[in-house]
Amino acid sequence: MIVNEKEIQAIIKEVILKMHKETESNKEPGIFPEMNQAIEAAVKAQKVLQRLTMDGREKIIQSIRKKIRENAELLAGMGVEETGMGNIPHKILKHQLVAEKTPGTEDIVTTAWSGDRGLTLIEMGPFGVIGAITPCTNPSETVLCNSIGMIAGGNTVVFNPHPAAVKTSNYAVRLVNEASMEAGGPENIAVTVANPTLETGNIMMKHKAIPLIAATGGPGVVTAVLSSGKRGIGAGAGNPPVLVDDTADIKKAARDIVNGCTFDNNLPCIAEKEVVAFSSITDELIHNMLENGCHMISKNQEEELIKLVLPGGKLNRKCVGRSAKAILSMIGAEVPDTVRCIIFEGEKEHPLIAEELMMPILGIVRAKDIEDAIEKAVWLEHGNRHSAHMHSKNVDHLTRFGKAIDTAIFVKNGPSYSALGFGGEGYCTFTIASRTGEGLTSASTFTKRRRCVMSDSLCVR
Ligand code: NAD
């Protein structure tokens, strides 16, 4: 049988149509083959969301919280399996934290003035559709936390997740949609693409239906978003120092520092990344750190680690989020399972101290007094204005360091994760807008202020 060109084109058209239909019927909720389609769907869903009552919106949030609790173990396992980073028990805790402590619609609070000239309200309205770029270090945690905050603010959200964590991130998007539909909300309340790339991210950043973009990641993505011509929320990199002075409870400081540094194998951007300690207490601090699962490496091992972790000065992603034991075994050093953290002493310029590594390697820098300690810690934070921590009972030292370091997060006398509401007061977020100054984001961050004025009426005082 001879088939002419016209017939071939018709067959191709029919096959494509069939494939489309199949993809549509098999498609997981919220996941699209193409970014423009995803955005269109999110625009439609936002119109539905906007018509819902605040009560209806809160029901969706409650349903998302339930889904996260039910799937915390699964998501933790998926994240570790797909990215090779972090550890399952800590990732379960992170998901539970997102479910319990991410603010919902209660964060949307109206301000009012009333008087002889009437009633004025500041209402927190949605932006519409928000674009969100998410990291591979806390993939589903960030998708779920962003979803709760953005939806509570009345927005729908388009995700462009990190390609290295696409399975886990997109599974979280699917759960958000299932939760929404089960609570009477729209499908596509959160959307994403099956294969996110820098190109799909660019389409999202340039799309006219997206007025606000939240970027959680390293310096590259934050700069890209802030150059997009759109309003951007920039949650960028950190290199949090922890300062220990001679008034600190050294035993507790050592325990808190090791617990904070090793949480999810040091993946959280807020985690202790290096120590600056008064010289007078450094030996005691190291002694207590060794009692808490630290392993002091030799000078030779230090050199081996630099070659492994920063080959050619560039971060080796294969070491990010790995356990201390796994990293040590990569340089041929076998240690017991109880070893949680690798420590050594060095100057602040030491590459394993100055660079943000995101692995349980903690360099210790000696300082002679508070001026010296503050100067070294501020230098190490590199002006990220992200996070810093301190162990001290001297309120003047605490105040001086707090002012000098000027970070979005400053934890005193506790592990870094208490900043996320884990063993500390306050709410949880996995998007800390260090660069653009919103700090720990929540639903209200994802709204715009609208003034509604009723002239000369409705004051009933
Ligand atoms: P990453 O910068 O490699 O990737 C983050 C996201 O940005 C990914 O989705 C990636 O695809 C995208 N991206 C990267 N470069 C881009 C560009 N030029 N244009 C557009 N998109 C781009 O970061 P990661 O390894 O996934 O995460 C770790 C980094 O993120 C660390 O630096 C950490 O401190 C930071 N982080 C910050 C926060 C915060 O709240 N401030 C939270 C988590 C992680």
XYZ file of C-alpha atoms and ligand atoms in Angstrom:
505
model
C 0.000 0.000 0.000
C 1.318 3.433 -0.899
C 0.629 6.190 1.585
C 0.963 9.732 0.394
C 2.345 12.711 2.325
C -1.125 14.016 3.194
C -2.123 10.666 4.701
C 1.164 10.426 6.664
C 0.484 13.859 8.174
C -3.058 12.760 9.082
C -1.726 9.603 10.790
C 0.863 11.640 12.739
C -1.854 14.057 13.814
C -4.068 11.196 14.958
C -1.226 9.531 16.939
C -0.304 12.830 18.623
C -3.958 13.420 19.504
C -4.223 9.920 20.981
C -0.999 10.389 22.945
C -2.342 13.662 24.260
C -5.597 12.045 25.323
C -3.709 9.205 27.012
C -1.425 11.635 28.824
C -4.464 13.614 29.883
C -6.297 10.578 31.267
C -3.194 9.089 32.931
C -1.818 12.378 34.053
C -1.095 12.870 37.700
C -2.953 15.880 39.072
C -1.006 19.094 38.614
C 1.760 17.652 36.413
C 1.931 18.895 32.817
C 4.134 18.075 29.838
C 4.602 21.737 29.055
C 5.102 24.881 31.204
C 2.596 27.129 29.387
C -0.134 24.507 29.871
C 0.736 24.258 33.555
C 0.489 28.036 33.984
C -2.863 28.194 32.151
C -4.251 25.511 34.452
C -2.998 27.379 37.541
C -4.658 30.588 36.282
C -7.994 28.782 35.959
C -7.622 27.158 39.372
C -6.852 30.521 40.988
C -10.167 31.904 39.727
C -11.927 29.041 41.533
C -9.826 29.473 44.671
C -10.577 33.172 44.806
C -14.319 32.491 44.866
C -13.989 30.161 47.866
C -14.638 31.481 51.374
C -11.733 31.814 53.813
C -13.239 28.809 55.564
C -13.079 26.856 52.296
C -9.458 27.896 51.850
C -8.583 26.785 55.375
C -10.235 23.385 54.736
C -7.812 22.873 51.838
C -4.869 23.789 54.094
C -6.045 21.324 56.757
C -6.355 18.635 54.088
C -2.782 19.342 52.863
C -1.512 19.051 56.445
C -3.250 15.654 56.757
C -1.734 14.418 53.478
C 1.756 15.449 54.613
C 1.358 13.637 57.941
C 0.121 10.509 56.135
C 2.962 10.596 53.590
C 5.879 11.882 55.711
C 7.712 8.559 55.688
C 7.119 7.951 51.999
C 8.303 11.445 51.024
C 11.363 11.187 53.282
C 12.306 7.881 51.675
C 11.710 9.190 48.161
C 13.870 12.266 48.815
C 16.826 10.253 50.110
C 16.475 7.612 47.386
C 16.246 10.106 44.528
C 18.844 12.685 45.593
C 21.195 10.468 47.639
C 21.220 13.268 50.228
C 20.054 13.547 53.831
C 18.703 10.891 56.158
C 15.224 9.418 56.452
C 14.456 9.940 60.195
C 15.353 13.648 60.014
C 13.442 14.110 56.768
C 10.365 12.574 58.435
C 10.707 15.156 61.232
C 11.033 17.960 58.672
C 7.798 16.913 56.948
C 5.979 16.655 60.278
C 7.250 20.135 61.125
C 5.900 21.500 57.824
C 2.509 19.882 58.517
C 2.252 21.164 62.085
C 3.931 24.557 62.093
C 3.602 26.207 58.672
C 1.113 29.066 59.123
C -2.215 28.812 57.257
C -5.013 31.351 56.776
C -4.652 32.617 60.372
C -1.603 34.466 59.055
C -3.845 36.630 56.842
C -4.827 39.408 59.229
C -6.789 42.551 58.404
C -5.771 45.926 59.841
C -8.600 48.463 60.441
C -9.060 52.123 61.335
C -12.476 53.600 62.100
C -13.469 57.135 63.032
C -15.565 60.153 62.064
C -14.498 59.816 58.420
C -15.565 56.190 58.098
C -13.785 52.833 57.977
C -10.512 51.858 56.320
C -9.178 48.334 56.025
C -5.882 46.919 54.870
C -6.725 43.550 53.420
C -4.095 41.018 52.409
C -5.082 39.908 48.912
C -3.574 37.246 46.678
C -1.039 38.049 43.964
C -2.763 35.459 41.751
C -0.409 32.811 40.400
C 3.009 32.610 42.037
C 6.065 30.991 40.443
C 8.235 28.973 42.822
C 11.692 27.563 42.122
C 12.702 24.920 44.647
C 15.981 23.245 45.695
C 17.095 19.611 45.718
C 18.269 19.809 49.338
C 14.765 20.054 50.905
C 12.676 19.167 47.839
C 9.232 18.047 49.041
C 9.592 20.032 52.281
C 9.884 23.265 50.261
C 7.111 22.371 47.773
C 4.709 21.557 50.623
C 5.666 24.514 52.802
C 5.418 26.947 49.855
C 2.076 25.412 48.846
C 0.552 25.906 52.303
C 1.704 29.530 52.531
C 0.873 30.519 48.970
C -2.546 28.831 48.901
C -3.444 30.222 52.355
C -2.718 33.635 50.799
C -5.271 32.880 48.042
C -2.761 32.090 45.289
C -2.172 29.081 43.139
C 1.429 28.094 42.495
C 3.545 26.985 39.550
C 6.627 25.027 40.587
C 9.839 24.586 38.651
C 11.632 22.107 40.921
C 15.294 21.116 40.822
C 15.741 18.456 38.090
C 17.728 16.288 40.541
C 14.660 16.005 42.790
C 11.853 16.003 40.230
C 10.211 12.744 41.300
C 9.950 13.721 44.953
C 8.962 17.337 44.269
C 6.305 16.382 41.727
C 4.904 13.722 44.031
C 4.439 16.475 46.616
C 2.608 18.595 43.989
C 0.333 15.647 43.272
C -0.463 15.280 47.010
C -1.346 18.982 47.259
C -3.860 18.574 44.422
C -5.357 15.424 45.879
C -5.725 17.236 49.200
C -7.376 20.216 47.517
C -9.879 18.090 45.594
C -10.727 16.013 48.691
C -11.507 19.263 50.535
C -13.731 20.615 47.744
C -11.019 22.819 46.236
C -9.873 22.976 42.609
C -7.485 20.649 40.795
C -4.236 22.360 39.697
C -4.051 24.481 42.826
C -0.336 23.690 42.507
C 1.199 22.713 39.173
C 4.540 21.656 37.768
C 6.068 20.143 34.635
C 7.140 16.542 34.144
C 10.663 17.595 33.129
C 11.681 20.876 34.732
C 14.757 22.563 33.231
C 16.351 26.010 33.251
C 14.323 26.659 30.090
C 10.961 25.814 31.693
C 12.045 28.029 34.606
C 12.698 30.868 32.169
C 9.284 30.445 30.547
C 7.758 30.687 34.004
C 9.790 33.746 34.980
C 8.811 35.585 31.790
C 5.106 34.607 31.717
C 2.751 37.559 31.975
C 0.323 35.672 34.244
C 2.957 35.412 36.989
C 3.522 38.602 38.992
C 5.658 37.163 41.813
C 8.448 34.581 41.900
C 9.860 32.937 45.012
C 13.318 31.447 44.515
C 14.763 29.052 47.090
C 18.316 28.004 46.238
C 21.855 29.162 45.664
C 23.104 32.554 44.420
C 22.534 31.768 40.700
C 18.788 31.299 40.914
C 18.225 34.248 43.230
C 20.149 36.554 40.887
C 18.200 35.170 37.892
C 14.864 35.833 39.599
C 15.843 39.297 40.786
C 16.887 40.130 37.199
C 13.590 38.900 35.734
C 11.806 42.242 35.893
C 9.198 40.687 38.199
C 8.879 41.060 41.936
C 11.118 38.363 43.460
C 11.444 36.797 46.874
C 15.052 35.665 47.141
C 15.814 32.870 49.604
C 19.497 32.390 48.918
C 22.594 30.641 50.197
C 24.086 30.914 53.666
C 27.222 29.817 55.505
C 26.067 30.109 59.128
C 28.833 30.524 61.715
C 28.256 29.577 65.348
C 30.154 31.674 67.862
C 31.012 30.307 71.329
C 32.374 32.655 74.004
C 33.904 32.037 77.434
C 30.582 32.471 79.307
C 28.751 29.699 77.412
C 27.591 26.414 78.921
C 30.240 24.510 76.959
C 28.734 21.033 77.392
C 25.350 22.204 76.112
C 26.935 24.303 73.355
C 28.856 21.259 72.066
C 25.718 19.085 72.117
C 23.543 21.731 70.409
C 26.161 22.496 67.752
C 26.622 18.835 66.811
C 22.853 18.207 66.797
C 22.212 21.271 64.623
C 25.109 20.594 62.257
C 24.210 16.952 61.676
C 20.439 17.447 61.242
C 19.571 15.885 57.856
C 23.335 15.584 57.236
C 23.732 19.393 57.308
C 21.408 20.030 54.336
C 19.328 22.850 55.891
C 20.651 26.244 54.819
C 20.378 27.420 58.449
C 22.577 24.628 59.886
C 25.861 25.362 61.694
C 28.566 25.321 58.998
C 31.620 26.405 61.053
C 32.519 27.285 64.656
C 34.285 30.403 65.888
C 35.328 29.840 69.516
C 37.186 31.837 72.143
C 40.645 30.293 72.353
C 40.326 29.979 76.153
C 37.439 27.450 75.832
C 38.274 25.787 72.488
C 39.954 22.698 73.996
C 37.006 22.113 76.353
C 34.557 22.607 73.486
C 36.419 20.121 71.274
C 36.559 17.607 74.139
C 32.764 17.847 74.502
C 32.192 17.690 70.754
C 34.215 14.456 70.651
C 31.912 13.104 73.393
C 28.955 13.906 71.108
C 29.927 11.829 68.092
C 32.556 14.047 66.441
C 35.701 12.681 64.826
C 38.871 14.813 64.690
C 40.711 14.305 61.399
C 44.483 14.437 60.875
C 46.262 17.039 58.690
C 46.679 14.382 55.983
C 42.975 13.554 56.045
C 42.207 17.294 55.848
C 44.198 17.481 52.599
C 42.433 14.376 51.274
C 39.055 15.887 52.170
C 39.819 19.155 50.364
C 40.670 17.160 47.223
C 37.494 15.082 47.576
C 34.997 17.768 48.554
C 36.292 20.744 46.581
C 38.077 19.324 43.512
C 39.434 22.264 41.507
C 37.749 24.572 44.031
C 34.272 23.439 42.946
C 31.815 21.725 45.312
C 31.583 17.965 44.722
C 27.805 17.361 44.725
C 28.407 13.658 45.462
C 29.454 14.610 49.006
C 26.590 17.058 49.707
C 24.127 15.752 52.291
C 26.102 12.549 52.906
C 26.818 11.247 56.411
C 30.188 11.806 58.117
C 30.866 8.066 57.948
C 30.131 7.930 54.195
C 32.364 10.953 53.494
C 35.221 9.516 55.553
C 34.950 6.181 53.780
C 35.426 8.041 50.471
C 38.964 8.959 51.678
C 39.553 5.426 52.929
C 38.918 6.129 56.630
C 36.607 3.647 58.330
C 34.922 4.889 61.526
C 32.170 3.468 63.758
C 28.493 4.259 63.081
C 28.462 6.532 66.142
C 30.561 9.140 64.273
C 28.185 11.922 63.190
C 30.435 14.867 62.438
C 33.950 15.533 61.117
C 35.913 18.246 62.950
C 39.302 19.965 62.622
C 40.912 23.285 63.553
C 41.849 25.866 60.944
C 42.015 29.505 59.947
C 38.858 31.168 58.621
C 40.269 31.119 55.047
C 40.548 27.295 55.086
C 38.468 26.129 52.063
C 36.488 23.587 54.125
C 35.562 26.424 56.509
C 34.984 29.355 54.160
C 32.814 27.448 51.636
C 29.165 26.454 52.202
C 29.540 22.650 52.031
C 26.164 21.276 53.235
C 27.742 18.191 54.796
C 28.642 17.352 58.414
C 32.170 18.823 58.300
C 32.716 21.452 60.966
C 35.909 23.513 61.034
C 36.783 25.291 64.275
C 38.406 28.743 64.171
C 40.017 30.169 67.322
C 39.448 33.796 68.318
C 41.233 35.750 71.031
C 38.306 37.906 72.201
C 34.815 39.101 71.206
C 36.071 41.665 68.625
C 38.184 39.014 66.929
C 35.363 36.433 67.079
C 32.767 38.797 65.621
C 35.119 39.919 62.859
C 35.856 36.304 61.859
C 32.206 35.179 62.027
C 30.972 38.159 59.982
C 33.643 37.468 57.341
C 32.606 33.797 57.182
C 28.942 34.675 56.652
C 30.026 36.423 53.422
C 27.305 39.089 53.652
C 24.576 36.543 52.877
C 22.590 37.956 55.843
C 21.132 34.469 56.226
C 21.743 32.765 59.610
C 24.145 32.891 62.544
C 24.144 31.313 65.972
C 25.808 31.977 69.322
C 26.350 30.303 72.677
C 26.909 32.830 75.454
C 25.452 34.173 78.680
C 26.878 37.637 78.128
C 24.033 39.812 76.829
C 26.451 42.476 75.600
C 28.312 39.913 73.485
C 25.024 38.522 72.162
C 23.759 41.991 71.276
C 27.004 43.051 69.606
C 27.180 39.937 67.465
C 23.469 40.137 66.589
C 23.886 43.703 65.336
C 27.132 43.057 63.484
C 26.056 39.882 61.671
C 22.628 41.294 60.658
C 21.140 37.944 59.584
C 17.524 36.846 59.048
C 18.054 34.188 61.742
C 20.083 34.506 64.948
C 19.738 31.549 67.350
C 21.080 31.977 70.870
C 21.925 29.019 73.116
C 20.211 26.359 71.024
C 20.669 24.211 67.921
C 20.113 25.989 64.583
C 16.883 24.108 63.868
C 15.138 25.817 66.788
C 14.848 28.729 64.313
C 12.391 26.612 62.327
C 10.150 26.115 65.361
C 11.721 22.719 66.076
C 12.403 22.897 69.813
C 12.012 26.690 69.639
C 9.116 29.141 69.574
C 7.690 30.348 66.282
C 6.492 28.980 62.984
C 8.204 26.858 60.331
C 9.353 27.696 56.848
C 11.813 26.249 54.357
C 12.054 29.493 52.380
C 14.080 32.081 54.285
C 14.177 35.254 52.243
C 17.649 36.301 53.298
C 18.543 38.358 50.238
C 15.333 40.317 49.781
C 14.629 40.830 53.483
C 11.212 39.206 54.038
C 12.980 36.776 56.392
C 11.091 33.608 57.292
C 8.294 33.519 54.737
C 4.677 32.650 55.608
C 1.228 33.108 54.031
C 1.272 36.889 54.610
C 4.546 37.190 52.643
C 2.661 35.909 49.601
C -0.070 38.579 49.697
C -0.330 42.169 48.629
C -1.693 44.940 50.827
C -4.953 46.441 49.557
C -6.567 49.484 51.174
C -10.390 49.438 51.179
C -12.012 52.689 52.273
C -15.650 53.375 53.236
C -15.997 57.115 53.436
C -18.046 58.682 56.264
C -19.922 55.466 57.173
C -19.695 52.187 59.067
C -18.079 53.662 62.162
C -20.544 52.603 64.862
C -18.631 53.748 67.935
P 20.586 25.360 43.335
O 20.861 26.820 43.321
O 21.484 24.450 42.616
O 19.115 25.080 42.759
C 17.958 25.699 43.296
C 16.900 25.824 42.213
O 17.293 26.864 41.320
C 16.731 24.579 41.354
O 15.360 24.437 41.031
C 17.559 24.892 40.109
O 17.107 24.189 38.992
C 17.334 26.385 39.972
N 18.388 27.151 39.340
C 19.718 27.091 39.600
N 20.366 28.027 38.868
C 19.442 28.698 38.157
C 19.481 29.776 37.224
N 20.613 30.377 36.882
N 18.301 30.202 36.678
C 17.127 29.626 37.033
N 17.025 28.602 37.909
C 18.160 28.142 38.454
O 20.502 24.958 44.896
P 20.326 23.523 45.568
O 21.605 22.795 45.535
O 19.118 22.854 45.069
O 20.063 23.999 47.065
C 21.098 24.372 47.924
C 21.323 25.878 47.963
O 20.113 26.540 48.266
C 22.289 26.259 49.067
O 23.070 27.328 48.655
C 21.372 26.640 50.215
O 21.931 27.530 51.149
C 20.241 27.310 49.469
N 18.973 27.227 50.188
C 18.459 28.377 50.700
C 17.273 28.323 51.396
C 16.684 29.565 52.003
O 15.576 29.462 52.506
N 17.340 30.691 51.986
C 16.599 27.109 51.571
C 17.160 25.953 51.010
C 18.351 26.021 50.299
